[in-house]
mmCIF file of C-alpha atoms and ligand atoms in Angstrom:
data_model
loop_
_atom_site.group_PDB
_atom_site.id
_atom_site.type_symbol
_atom_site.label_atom_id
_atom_site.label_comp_id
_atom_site.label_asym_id
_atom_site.label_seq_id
_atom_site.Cartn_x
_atom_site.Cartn_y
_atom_site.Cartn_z
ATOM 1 C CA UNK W 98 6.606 59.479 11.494
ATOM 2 C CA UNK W 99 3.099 60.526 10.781
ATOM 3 C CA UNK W 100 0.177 58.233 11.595
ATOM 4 C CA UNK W 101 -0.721 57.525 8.236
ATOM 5 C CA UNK W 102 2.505 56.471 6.852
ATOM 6 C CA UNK W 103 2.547 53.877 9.968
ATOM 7 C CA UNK W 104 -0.683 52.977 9.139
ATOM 8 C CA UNK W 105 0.570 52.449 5.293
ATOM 9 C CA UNK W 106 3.706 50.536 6.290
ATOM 10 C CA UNK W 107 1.124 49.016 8.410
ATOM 11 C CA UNK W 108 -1.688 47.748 5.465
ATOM 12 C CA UNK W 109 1.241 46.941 3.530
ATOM 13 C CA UNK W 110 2.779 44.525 5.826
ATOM 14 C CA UNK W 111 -0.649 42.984 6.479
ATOM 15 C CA UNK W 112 -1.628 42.890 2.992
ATOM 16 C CA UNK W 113 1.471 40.894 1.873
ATOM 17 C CA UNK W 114 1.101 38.987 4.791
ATOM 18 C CA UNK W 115 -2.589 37.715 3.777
ATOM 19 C CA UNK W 116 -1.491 37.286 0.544
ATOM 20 C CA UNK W 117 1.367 34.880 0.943
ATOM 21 C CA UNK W 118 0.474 31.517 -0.019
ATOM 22 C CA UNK W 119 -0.079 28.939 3.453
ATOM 23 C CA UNK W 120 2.939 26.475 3.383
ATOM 24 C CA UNK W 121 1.695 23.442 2.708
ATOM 25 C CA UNK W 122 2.097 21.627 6.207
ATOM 26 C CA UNK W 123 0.742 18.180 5.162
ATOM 27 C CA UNK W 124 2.656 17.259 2.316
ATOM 28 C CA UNK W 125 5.464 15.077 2.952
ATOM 29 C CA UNK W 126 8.569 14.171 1.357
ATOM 30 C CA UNK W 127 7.065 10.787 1.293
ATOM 31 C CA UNK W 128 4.059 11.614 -0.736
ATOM 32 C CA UNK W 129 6.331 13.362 -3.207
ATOM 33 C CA UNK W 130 8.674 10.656 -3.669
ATOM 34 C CA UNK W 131 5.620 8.510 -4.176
ATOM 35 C CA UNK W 132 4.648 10.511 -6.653
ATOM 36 C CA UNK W 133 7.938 10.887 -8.905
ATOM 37 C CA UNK W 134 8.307 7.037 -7.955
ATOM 38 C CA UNK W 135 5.193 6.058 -9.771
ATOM 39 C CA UNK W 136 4.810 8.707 -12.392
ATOM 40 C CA UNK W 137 8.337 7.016 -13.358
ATOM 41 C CA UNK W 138 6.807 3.481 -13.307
ATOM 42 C CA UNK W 139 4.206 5.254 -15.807
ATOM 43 C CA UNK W 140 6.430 7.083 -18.149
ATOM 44 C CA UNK W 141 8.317 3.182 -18.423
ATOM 45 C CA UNK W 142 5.051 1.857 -19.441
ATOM 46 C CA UNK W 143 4.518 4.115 -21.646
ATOM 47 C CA UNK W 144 1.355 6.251 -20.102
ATOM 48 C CA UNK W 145 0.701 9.619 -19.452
ATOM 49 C CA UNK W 146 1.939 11.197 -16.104
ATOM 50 C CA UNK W 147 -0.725 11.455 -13.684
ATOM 51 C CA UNK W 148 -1.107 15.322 -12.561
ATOM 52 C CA UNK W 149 -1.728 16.346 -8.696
ATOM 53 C CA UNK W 150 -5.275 16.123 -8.044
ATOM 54 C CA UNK W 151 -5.579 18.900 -4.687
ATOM 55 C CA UNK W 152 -9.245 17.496 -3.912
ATOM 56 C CA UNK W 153 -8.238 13.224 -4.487
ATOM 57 C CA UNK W 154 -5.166 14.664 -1.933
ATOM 58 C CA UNK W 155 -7.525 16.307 0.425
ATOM 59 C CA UNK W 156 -9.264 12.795 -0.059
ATOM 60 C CA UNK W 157 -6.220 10.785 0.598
ATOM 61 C CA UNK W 158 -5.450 12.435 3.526
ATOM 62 C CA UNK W 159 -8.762 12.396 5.180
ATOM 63 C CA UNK W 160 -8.341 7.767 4.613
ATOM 64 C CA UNK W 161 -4.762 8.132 5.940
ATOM 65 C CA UNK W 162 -5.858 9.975 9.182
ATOM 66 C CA UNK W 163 -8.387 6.846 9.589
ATOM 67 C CA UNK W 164 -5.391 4.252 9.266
ATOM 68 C CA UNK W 165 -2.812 5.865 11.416
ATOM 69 C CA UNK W 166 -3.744 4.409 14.331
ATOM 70 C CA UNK W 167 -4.292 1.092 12.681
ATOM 71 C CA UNK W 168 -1.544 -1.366 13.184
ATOM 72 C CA UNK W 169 -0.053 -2.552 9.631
ATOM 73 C CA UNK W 170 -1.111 -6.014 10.538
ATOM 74 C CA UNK W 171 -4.888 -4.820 10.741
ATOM 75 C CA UNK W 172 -6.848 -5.527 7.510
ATOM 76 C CA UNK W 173 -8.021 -1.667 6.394
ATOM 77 C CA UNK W 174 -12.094 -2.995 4.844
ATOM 78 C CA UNK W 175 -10.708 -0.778 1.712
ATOM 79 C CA UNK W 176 -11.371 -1.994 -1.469
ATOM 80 C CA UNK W 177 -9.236 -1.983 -4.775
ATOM 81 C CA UNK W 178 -11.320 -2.968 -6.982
ATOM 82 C CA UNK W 179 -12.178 0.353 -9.116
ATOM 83 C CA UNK W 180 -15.667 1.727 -9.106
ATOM 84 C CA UNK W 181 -15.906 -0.161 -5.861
ATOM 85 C CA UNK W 182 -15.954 2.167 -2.579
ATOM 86 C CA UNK W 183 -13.896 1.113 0.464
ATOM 87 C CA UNK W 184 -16.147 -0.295 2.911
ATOM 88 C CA UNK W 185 -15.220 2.215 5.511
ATOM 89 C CA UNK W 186 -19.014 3.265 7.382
ATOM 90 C CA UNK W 187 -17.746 6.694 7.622
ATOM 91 C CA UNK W 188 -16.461 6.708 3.870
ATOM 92 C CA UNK W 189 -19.371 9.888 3.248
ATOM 93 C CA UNK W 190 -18.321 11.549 5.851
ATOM 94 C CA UNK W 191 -14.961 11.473 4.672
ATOM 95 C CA UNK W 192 -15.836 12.379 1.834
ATOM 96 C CA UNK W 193 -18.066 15.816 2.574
ATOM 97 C CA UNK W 194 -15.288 17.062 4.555
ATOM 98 C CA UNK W 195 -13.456 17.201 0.961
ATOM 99 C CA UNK W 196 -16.935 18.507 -0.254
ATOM 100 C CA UNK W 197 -16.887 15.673 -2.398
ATOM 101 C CA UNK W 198 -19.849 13.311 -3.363
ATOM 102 C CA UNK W 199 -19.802 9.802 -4.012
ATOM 103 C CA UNK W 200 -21.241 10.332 -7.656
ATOM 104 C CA UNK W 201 -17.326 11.991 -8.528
ATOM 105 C CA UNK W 202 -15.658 9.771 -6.873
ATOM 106 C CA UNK W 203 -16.792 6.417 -7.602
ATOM 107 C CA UNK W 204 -14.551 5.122 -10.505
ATOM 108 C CA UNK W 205 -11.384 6.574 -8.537
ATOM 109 C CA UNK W 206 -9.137 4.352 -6.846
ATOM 110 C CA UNK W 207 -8.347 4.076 -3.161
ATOM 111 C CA UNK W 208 -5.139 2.577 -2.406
ATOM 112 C CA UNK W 209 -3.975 2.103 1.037
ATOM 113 C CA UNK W 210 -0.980 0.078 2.077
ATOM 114 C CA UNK W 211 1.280 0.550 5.150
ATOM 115 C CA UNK W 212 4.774 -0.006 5.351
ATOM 116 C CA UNK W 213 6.650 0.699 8.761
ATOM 117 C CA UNK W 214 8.463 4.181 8.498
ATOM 118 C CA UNK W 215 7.142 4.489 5.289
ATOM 119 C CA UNK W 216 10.513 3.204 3.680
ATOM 120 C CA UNK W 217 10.312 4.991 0.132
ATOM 121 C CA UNK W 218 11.872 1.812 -1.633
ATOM 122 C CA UNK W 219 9.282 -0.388 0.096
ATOM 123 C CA UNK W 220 6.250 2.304 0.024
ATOM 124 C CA UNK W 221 6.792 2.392 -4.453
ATOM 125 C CA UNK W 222 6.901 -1.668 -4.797
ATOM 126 C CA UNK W 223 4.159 -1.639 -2.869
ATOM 127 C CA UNK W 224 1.993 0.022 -5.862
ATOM 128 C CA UNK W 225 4.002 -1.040 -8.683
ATOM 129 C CA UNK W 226 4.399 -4.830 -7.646
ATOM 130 C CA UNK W 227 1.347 -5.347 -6.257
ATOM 131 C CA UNK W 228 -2.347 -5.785 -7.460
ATOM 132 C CA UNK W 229 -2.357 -2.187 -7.383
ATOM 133 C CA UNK W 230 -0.310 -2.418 -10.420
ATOM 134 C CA UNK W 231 -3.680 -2.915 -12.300
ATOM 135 C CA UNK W 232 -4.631 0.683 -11.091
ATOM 136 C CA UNK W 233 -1.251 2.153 -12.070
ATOM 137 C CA UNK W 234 -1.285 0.599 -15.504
ATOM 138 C CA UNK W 235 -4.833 1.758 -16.710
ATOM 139 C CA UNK W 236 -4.896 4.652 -18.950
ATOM 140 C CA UNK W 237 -8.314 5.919 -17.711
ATOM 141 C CA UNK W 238 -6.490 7.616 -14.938
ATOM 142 C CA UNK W 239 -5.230 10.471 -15.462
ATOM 143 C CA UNK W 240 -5.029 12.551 -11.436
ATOM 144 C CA UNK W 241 -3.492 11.698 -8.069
ATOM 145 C CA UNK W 242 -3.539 12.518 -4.476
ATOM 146 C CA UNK W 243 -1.632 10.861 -1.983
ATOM 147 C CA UNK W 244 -2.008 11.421 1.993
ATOM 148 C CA UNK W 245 -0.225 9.623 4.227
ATOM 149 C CA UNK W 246 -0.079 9.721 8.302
ATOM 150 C CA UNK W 247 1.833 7.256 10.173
ATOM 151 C CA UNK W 248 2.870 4.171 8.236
ATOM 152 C CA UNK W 249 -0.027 4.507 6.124
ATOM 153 C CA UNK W 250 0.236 6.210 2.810
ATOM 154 C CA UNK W 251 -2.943 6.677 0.628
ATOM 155 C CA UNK W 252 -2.803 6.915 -2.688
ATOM 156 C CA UNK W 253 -5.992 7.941 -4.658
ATOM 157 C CA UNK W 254 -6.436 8.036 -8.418
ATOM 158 C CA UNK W 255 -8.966 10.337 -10.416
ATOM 159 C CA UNK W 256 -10.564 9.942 -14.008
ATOM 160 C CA UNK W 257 -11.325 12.790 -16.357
ATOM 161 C CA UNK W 258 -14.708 11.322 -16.965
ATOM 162 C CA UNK W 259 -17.607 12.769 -14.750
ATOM 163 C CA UNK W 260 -18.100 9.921 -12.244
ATOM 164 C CA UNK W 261 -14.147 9.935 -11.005
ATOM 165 C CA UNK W 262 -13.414 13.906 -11.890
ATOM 166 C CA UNK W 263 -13.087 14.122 -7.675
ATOM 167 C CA UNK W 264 -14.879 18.014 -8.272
ATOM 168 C CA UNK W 265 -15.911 19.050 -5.479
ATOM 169 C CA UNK W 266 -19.949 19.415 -5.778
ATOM 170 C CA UNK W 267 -19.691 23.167 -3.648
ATOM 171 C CA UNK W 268 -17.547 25.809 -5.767
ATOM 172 C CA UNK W 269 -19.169 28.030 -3.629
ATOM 173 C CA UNK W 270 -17.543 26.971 -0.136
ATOM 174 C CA UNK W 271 -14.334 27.674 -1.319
ATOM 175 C CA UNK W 272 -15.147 30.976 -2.167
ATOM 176 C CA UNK W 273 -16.586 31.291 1.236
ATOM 177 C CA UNK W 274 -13.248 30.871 2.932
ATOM 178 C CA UNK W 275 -11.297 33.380 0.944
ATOM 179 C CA UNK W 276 -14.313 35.933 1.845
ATOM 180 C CA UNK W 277 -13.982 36.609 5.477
ATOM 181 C CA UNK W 278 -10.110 37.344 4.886
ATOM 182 C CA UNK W 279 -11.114 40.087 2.130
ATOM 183 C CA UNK W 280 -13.747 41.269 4.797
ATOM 184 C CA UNK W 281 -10.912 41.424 7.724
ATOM 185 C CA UNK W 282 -8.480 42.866 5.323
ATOM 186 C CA UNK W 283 -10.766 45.817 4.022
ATOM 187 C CA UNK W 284 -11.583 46.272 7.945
ATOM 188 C CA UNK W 285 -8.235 46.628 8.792
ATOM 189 C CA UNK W 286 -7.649 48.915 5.828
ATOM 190 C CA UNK W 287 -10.439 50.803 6.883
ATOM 191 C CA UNK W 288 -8.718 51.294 10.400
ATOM 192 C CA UNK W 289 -5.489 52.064 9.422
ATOM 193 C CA UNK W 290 -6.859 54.890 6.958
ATOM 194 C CA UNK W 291 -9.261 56.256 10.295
ATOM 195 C CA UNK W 292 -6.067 56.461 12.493
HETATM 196 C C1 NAG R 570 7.457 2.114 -24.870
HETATM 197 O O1 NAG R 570 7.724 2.710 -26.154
HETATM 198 C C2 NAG R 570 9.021 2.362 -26.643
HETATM 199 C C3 NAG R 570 9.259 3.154 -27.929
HETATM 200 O O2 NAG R 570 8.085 3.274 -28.671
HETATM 201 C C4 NAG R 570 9.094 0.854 -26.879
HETATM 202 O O3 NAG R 570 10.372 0.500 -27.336
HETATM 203 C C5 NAG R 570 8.816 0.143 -25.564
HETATM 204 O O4 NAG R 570 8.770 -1.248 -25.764
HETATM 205 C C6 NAG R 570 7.488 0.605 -24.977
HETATM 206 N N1 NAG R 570 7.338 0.016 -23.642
HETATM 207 C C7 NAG R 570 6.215 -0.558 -23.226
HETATM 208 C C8 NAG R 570 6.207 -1.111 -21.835
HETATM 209 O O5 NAG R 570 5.211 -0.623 -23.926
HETATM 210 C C1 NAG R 571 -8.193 -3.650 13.664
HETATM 211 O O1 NAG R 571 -9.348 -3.488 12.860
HETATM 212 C C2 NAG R 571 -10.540 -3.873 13.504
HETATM 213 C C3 NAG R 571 -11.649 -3.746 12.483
HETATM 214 O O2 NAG R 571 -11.518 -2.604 11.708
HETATM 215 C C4 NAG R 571 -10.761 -2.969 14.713
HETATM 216 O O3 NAG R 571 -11.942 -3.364 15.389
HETATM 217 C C5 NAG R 571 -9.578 -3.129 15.657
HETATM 218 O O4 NAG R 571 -9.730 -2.230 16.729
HETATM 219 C C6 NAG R 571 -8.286 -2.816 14.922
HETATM 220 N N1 NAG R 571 -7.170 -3.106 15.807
HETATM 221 C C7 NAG R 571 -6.311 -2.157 16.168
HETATM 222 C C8 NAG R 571 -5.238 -2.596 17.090
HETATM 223 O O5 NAG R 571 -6.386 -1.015 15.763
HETATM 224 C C1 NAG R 572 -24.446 13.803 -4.399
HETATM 225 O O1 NAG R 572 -24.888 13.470 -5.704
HETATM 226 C C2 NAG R 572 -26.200 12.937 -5.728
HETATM 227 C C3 NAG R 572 -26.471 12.509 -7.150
HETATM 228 O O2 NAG R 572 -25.925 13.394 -8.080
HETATM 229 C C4 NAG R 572 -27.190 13.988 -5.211
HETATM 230 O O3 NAG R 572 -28.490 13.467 -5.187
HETATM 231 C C5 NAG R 572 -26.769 14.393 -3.800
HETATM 232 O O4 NAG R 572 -27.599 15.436 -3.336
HETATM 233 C C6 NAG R 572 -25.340 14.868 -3.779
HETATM 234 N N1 NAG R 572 -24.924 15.136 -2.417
HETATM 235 C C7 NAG R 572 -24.364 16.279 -2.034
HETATM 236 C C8 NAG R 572 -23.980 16.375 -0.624
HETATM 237 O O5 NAG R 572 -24.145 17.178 -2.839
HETATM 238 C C1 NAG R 573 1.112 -3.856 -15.028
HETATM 239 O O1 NAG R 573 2.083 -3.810 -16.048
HETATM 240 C C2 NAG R 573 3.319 -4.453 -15.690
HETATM 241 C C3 NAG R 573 4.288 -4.218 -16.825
HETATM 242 O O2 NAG R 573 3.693 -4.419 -18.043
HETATM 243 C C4 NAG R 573 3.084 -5.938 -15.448
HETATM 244 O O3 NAG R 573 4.289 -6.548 -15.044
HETATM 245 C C5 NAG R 573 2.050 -6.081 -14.356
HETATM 246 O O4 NAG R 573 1.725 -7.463 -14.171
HETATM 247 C C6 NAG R 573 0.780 -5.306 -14.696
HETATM 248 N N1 NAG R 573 -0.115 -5.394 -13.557
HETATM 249 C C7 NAG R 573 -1.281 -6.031 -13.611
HETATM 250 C C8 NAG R 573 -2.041 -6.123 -12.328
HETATM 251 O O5 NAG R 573 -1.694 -6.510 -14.632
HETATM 252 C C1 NAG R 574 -0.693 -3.889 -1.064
HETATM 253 C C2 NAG R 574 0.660 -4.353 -0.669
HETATM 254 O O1 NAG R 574 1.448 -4.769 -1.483
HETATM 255 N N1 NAG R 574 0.947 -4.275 0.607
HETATM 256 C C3 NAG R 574 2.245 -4.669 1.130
HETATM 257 C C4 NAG R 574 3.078 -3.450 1.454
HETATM 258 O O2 NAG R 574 4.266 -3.812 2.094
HETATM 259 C C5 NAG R 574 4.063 -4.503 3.297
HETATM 260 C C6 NAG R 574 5.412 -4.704 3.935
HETATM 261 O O3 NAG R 574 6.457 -4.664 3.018
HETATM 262 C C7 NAG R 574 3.349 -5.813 3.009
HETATM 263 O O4 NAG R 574 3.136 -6.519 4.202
HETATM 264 C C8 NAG R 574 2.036 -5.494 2.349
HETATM 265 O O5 NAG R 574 1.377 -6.688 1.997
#
């Protein structure tokens, strides 16, 4: 075989290789059960299915790393009360490494609960036949992102107003992290076509 046809077969095998989407490693079975489970308990009330949220997820996961090693008995300082932030002192730094800013996030809603081995019977009544109910039946919101680690599972609710949108405030940084795999693919390219 001549070099360059290796080094096509090669750039082709890499290419399709840096384009295949990253399996999504943190997303549960629980979280999506959660999610049918209560966009279910909305469609019986009558409201509008709440639609994945990626940056309220990225969110929800962060708060669920903090709980894990929480016992279920342990009080978690967050707050349900809507507009309210969970007193958690590292809440903004939780929050930056979603590149999110309070001023997005603040009529969200945080909902933590824990329920041991994160029974999917238990984890649902837990939102729908609780105070978090109040959450669940509101109309203003309209995205979700669950995270859960542990027996903790998150559940975080977005607005389409402004203040509880959950956009991230840097466009730019995600654009950053798809650029250095452009740069090491066109390098690569570039090697492949010198050999
Ligand atoms: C939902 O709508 C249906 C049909 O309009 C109605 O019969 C039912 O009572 C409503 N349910 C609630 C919880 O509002
Ligand atoms: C329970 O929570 C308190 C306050 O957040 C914390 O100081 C304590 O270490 C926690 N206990 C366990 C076992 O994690
Ligand atoms: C968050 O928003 C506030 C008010 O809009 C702004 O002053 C602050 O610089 C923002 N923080 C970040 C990290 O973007
Ligand atoms: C949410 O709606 C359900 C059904 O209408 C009701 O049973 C429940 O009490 C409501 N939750 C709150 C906190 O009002
Ligand atoms: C918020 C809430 O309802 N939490 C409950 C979740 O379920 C566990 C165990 O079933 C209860 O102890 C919590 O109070």
């Amino acid at each position: 075989m001549a070099p360059s046809r290796v080094s096509l077969i090669f750039s082709l095998l890499l290419f399709s290789v840096l384009s295949m989407n990253p399996p999504v490693l943190c997303d549960t079975n629980e979280d999506d059960n959660l999610l049918q489970g209560i966009n279910s308990y909305r469609a019986s009330q009558n409201l509008t299915t709440l639609t994945k949220n990626e940056n309220a997820e990225c969110f929800a996961d962060e708060m669920a790393k903090q709980f894990k090693s929480q016992p279920c008995t342990n009080t978690t300082g967050a707050d349900t009360v809507p507009g309210t932030e969970p007193q958690l002192s590292n809440y903004p730094n939780l929050l930056s490494k979603c590149n999110l800013n309070v001023s997005d996030t603040m009529d969200g809603a945080v909902m933590p609960a824990c329920v041991p081995n994160l029974v999917s019977s238990l984890v649902l009544s837990n939102f729908t036949q609780s105070q978090y109910s109040e959450n669940l039946n509101d109309t203003k919101y309209t995205g979700i992102g669950i995270g859960s680690e542990g027996n903790w599972i998150v559940v975080v609710l977005s607005t389409s107003t402004p203040k509880g949108s959950f956009a991230t405030y840097n466009a730019a940084s995600l654009v950053s992290k798809i650029h250095p795999i452009y740069h090491l693919l066109l390098l690569f390219l570039l090697v492949c076509f010198l050999l």
